[in-house]
PDB file of C-alpha atoms in Angstrom:
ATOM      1  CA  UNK A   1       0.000   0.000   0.000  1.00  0.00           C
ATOM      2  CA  UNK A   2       1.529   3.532  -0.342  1.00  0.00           C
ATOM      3  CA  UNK A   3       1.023   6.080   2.042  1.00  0.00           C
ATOM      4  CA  UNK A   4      -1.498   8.948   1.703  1.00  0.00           C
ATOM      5  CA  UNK A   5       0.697  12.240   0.473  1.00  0.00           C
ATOM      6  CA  UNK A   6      -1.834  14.617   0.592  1.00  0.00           C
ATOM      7  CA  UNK A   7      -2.687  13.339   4.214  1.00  0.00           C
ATOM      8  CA  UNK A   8       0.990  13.302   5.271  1.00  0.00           C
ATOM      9  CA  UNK A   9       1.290  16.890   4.385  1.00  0.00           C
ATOM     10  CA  UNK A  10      -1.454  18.039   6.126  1.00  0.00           C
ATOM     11  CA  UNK A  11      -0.216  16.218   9.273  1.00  0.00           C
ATOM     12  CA  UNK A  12       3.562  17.796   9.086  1.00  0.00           C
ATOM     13  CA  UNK A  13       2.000  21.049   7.905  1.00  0.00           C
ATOM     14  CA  UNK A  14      -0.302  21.130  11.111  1.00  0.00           C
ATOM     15  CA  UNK A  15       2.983  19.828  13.105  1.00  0.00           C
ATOM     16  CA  UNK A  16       4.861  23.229  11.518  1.00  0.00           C
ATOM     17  CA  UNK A  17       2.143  25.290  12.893  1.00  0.00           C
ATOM     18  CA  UNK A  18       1.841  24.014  16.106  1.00  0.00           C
ATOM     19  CA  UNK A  19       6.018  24.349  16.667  1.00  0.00           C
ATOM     20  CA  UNK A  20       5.935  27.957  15.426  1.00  0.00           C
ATOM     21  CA  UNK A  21       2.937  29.014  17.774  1.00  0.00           C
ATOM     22  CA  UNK A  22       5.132  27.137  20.774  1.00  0.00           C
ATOM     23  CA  UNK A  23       7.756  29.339  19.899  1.00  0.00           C
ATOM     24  CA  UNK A  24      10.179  27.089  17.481  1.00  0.00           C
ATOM     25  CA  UNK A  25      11.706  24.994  20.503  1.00  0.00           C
ATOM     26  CA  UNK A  26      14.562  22.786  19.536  1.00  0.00           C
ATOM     27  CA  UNK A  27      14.909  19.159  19.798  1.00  0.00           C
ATOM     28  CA  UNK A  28      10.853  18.719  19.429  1.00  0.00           C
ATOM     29  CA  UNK A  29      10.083  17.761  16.311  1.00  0.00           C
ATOM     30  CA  UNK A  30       8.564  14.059  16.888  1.00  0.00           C
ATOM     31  CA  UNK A  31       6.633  15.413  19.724  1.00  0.00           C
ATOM     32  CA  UNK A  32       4.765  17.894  17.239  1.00  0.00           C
ATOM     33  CA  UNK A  33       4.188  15.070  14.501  1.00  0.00           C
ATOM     34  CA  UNK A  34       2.966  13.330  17.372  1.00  0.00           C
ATOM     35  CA  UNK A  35       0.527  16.112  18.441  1.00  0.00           C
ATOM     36  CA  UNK A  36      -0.745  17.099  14.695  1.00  0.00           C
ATOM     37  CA  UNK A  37      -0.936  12.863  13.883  1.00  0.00           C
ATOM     38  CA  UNK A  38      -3.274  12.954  16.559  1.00  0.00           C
ATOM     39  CA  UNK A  39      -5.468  15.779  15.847  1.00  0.00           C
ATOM     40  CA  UNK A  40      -6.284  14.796  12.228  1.00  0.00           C
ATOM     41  CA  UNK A  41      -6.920  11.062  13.197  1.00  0.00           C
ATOM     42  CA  UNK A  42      -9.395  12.931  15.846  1.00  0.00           C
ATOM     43  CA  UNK A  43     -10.567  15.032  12.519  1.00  0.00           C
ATOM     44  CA  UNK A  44     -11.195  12.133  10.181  1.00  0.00           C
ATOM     45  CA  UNK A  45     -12.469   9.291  12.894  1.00  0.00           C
ATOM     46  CA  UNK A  46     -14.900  11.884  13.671  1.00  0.00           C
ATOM     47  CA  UNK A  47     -15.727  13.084  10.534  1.00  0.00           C
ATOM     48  CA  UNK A  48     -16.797   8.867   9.794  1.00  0.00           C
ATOM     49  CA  UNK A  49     -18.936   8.989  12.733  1.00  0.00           C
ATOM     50  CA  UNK A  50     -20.670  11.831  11.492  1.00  0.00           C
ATOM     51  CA  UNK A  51     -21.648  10.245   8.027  1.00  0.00           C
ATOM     52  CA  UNK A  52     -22.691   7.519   9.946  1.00  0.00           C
ATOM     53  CA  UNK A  53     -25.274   9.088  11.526  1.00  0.00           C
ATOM     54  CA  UNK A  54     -23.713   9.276  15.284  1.00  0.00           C
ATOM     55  CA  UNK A  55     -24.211   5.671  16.657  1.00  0.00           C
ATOM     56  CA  UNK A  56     -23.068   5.518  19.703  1.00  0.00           C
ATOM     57  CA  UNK A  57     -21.512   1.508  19.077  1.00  0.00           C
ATOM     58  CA  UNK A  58     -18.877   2.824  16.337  1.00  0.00           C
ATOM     59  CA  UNK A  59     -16.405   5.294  17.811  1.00  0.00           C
ATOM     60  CA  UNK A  60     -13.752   2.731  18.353  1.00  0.00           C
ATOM     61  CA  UNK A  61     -14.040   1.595  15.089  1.00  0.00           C
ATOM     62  CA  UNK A  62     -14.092   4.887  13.442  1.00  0.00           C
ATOM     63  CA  UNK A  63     -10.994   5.627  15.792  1.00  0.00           C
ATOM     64  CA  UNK A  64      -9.155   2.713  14.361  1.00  0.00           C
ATOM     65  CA  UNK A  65     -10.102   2.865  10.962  1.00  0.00           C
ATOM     66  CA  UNK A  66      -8.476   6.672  10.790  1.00  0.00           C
ATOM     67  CA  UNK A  67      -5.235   5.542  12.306  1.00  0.00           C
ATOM     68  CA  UNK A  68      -4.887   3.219   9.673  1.00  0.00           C
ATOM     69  CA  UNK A  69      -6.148   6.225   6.990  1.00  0.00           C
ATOM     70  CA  UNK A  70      -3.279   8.169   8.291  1.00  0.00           C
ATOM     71  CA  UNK A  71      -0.825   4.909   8.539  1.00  0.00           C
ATOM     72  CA  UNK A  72      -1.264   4.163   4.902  1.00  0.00           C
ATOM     73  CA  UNK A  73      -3.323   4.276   1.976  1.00  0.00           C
TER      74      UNK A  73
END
């Protein structure tokens, strides 16, 4: 499978704005991948749920299914 691009960007895009608001500190560049990873797997998992209709039963799916979205494509 190959990975996403336009998704990948986005991620170390967000991670680039996030380090800049903190103030560019050094020696914290995983830790903002980490941060912006997370919010657009939040983004997209919810995002499912919502074109799902909201059922209650399917968050942990919809949480899984956009880490592997942002894993691979």
């Amino acid at each position: 499978m190959r990975k996403n691009t336009d998704l990948a960007e986005a991620v170390r895009n967000t991670a680039y704005f996030l380090w800049e608001q903190d103030g560019r500190p050094e020696d914290r560049a995983f830790h903002y991948w980490l941060k912006a990873k997370e919010m657009h797997q939040r983004q997209l998992a919810y995002d499912k749920w919502l074109a799902e209709g909201t059922p209650q039963e399917r968050a942990e799916d919809n949480w899984r299914a956009a880490a592997g979205e942002i894993e691979e494509k």
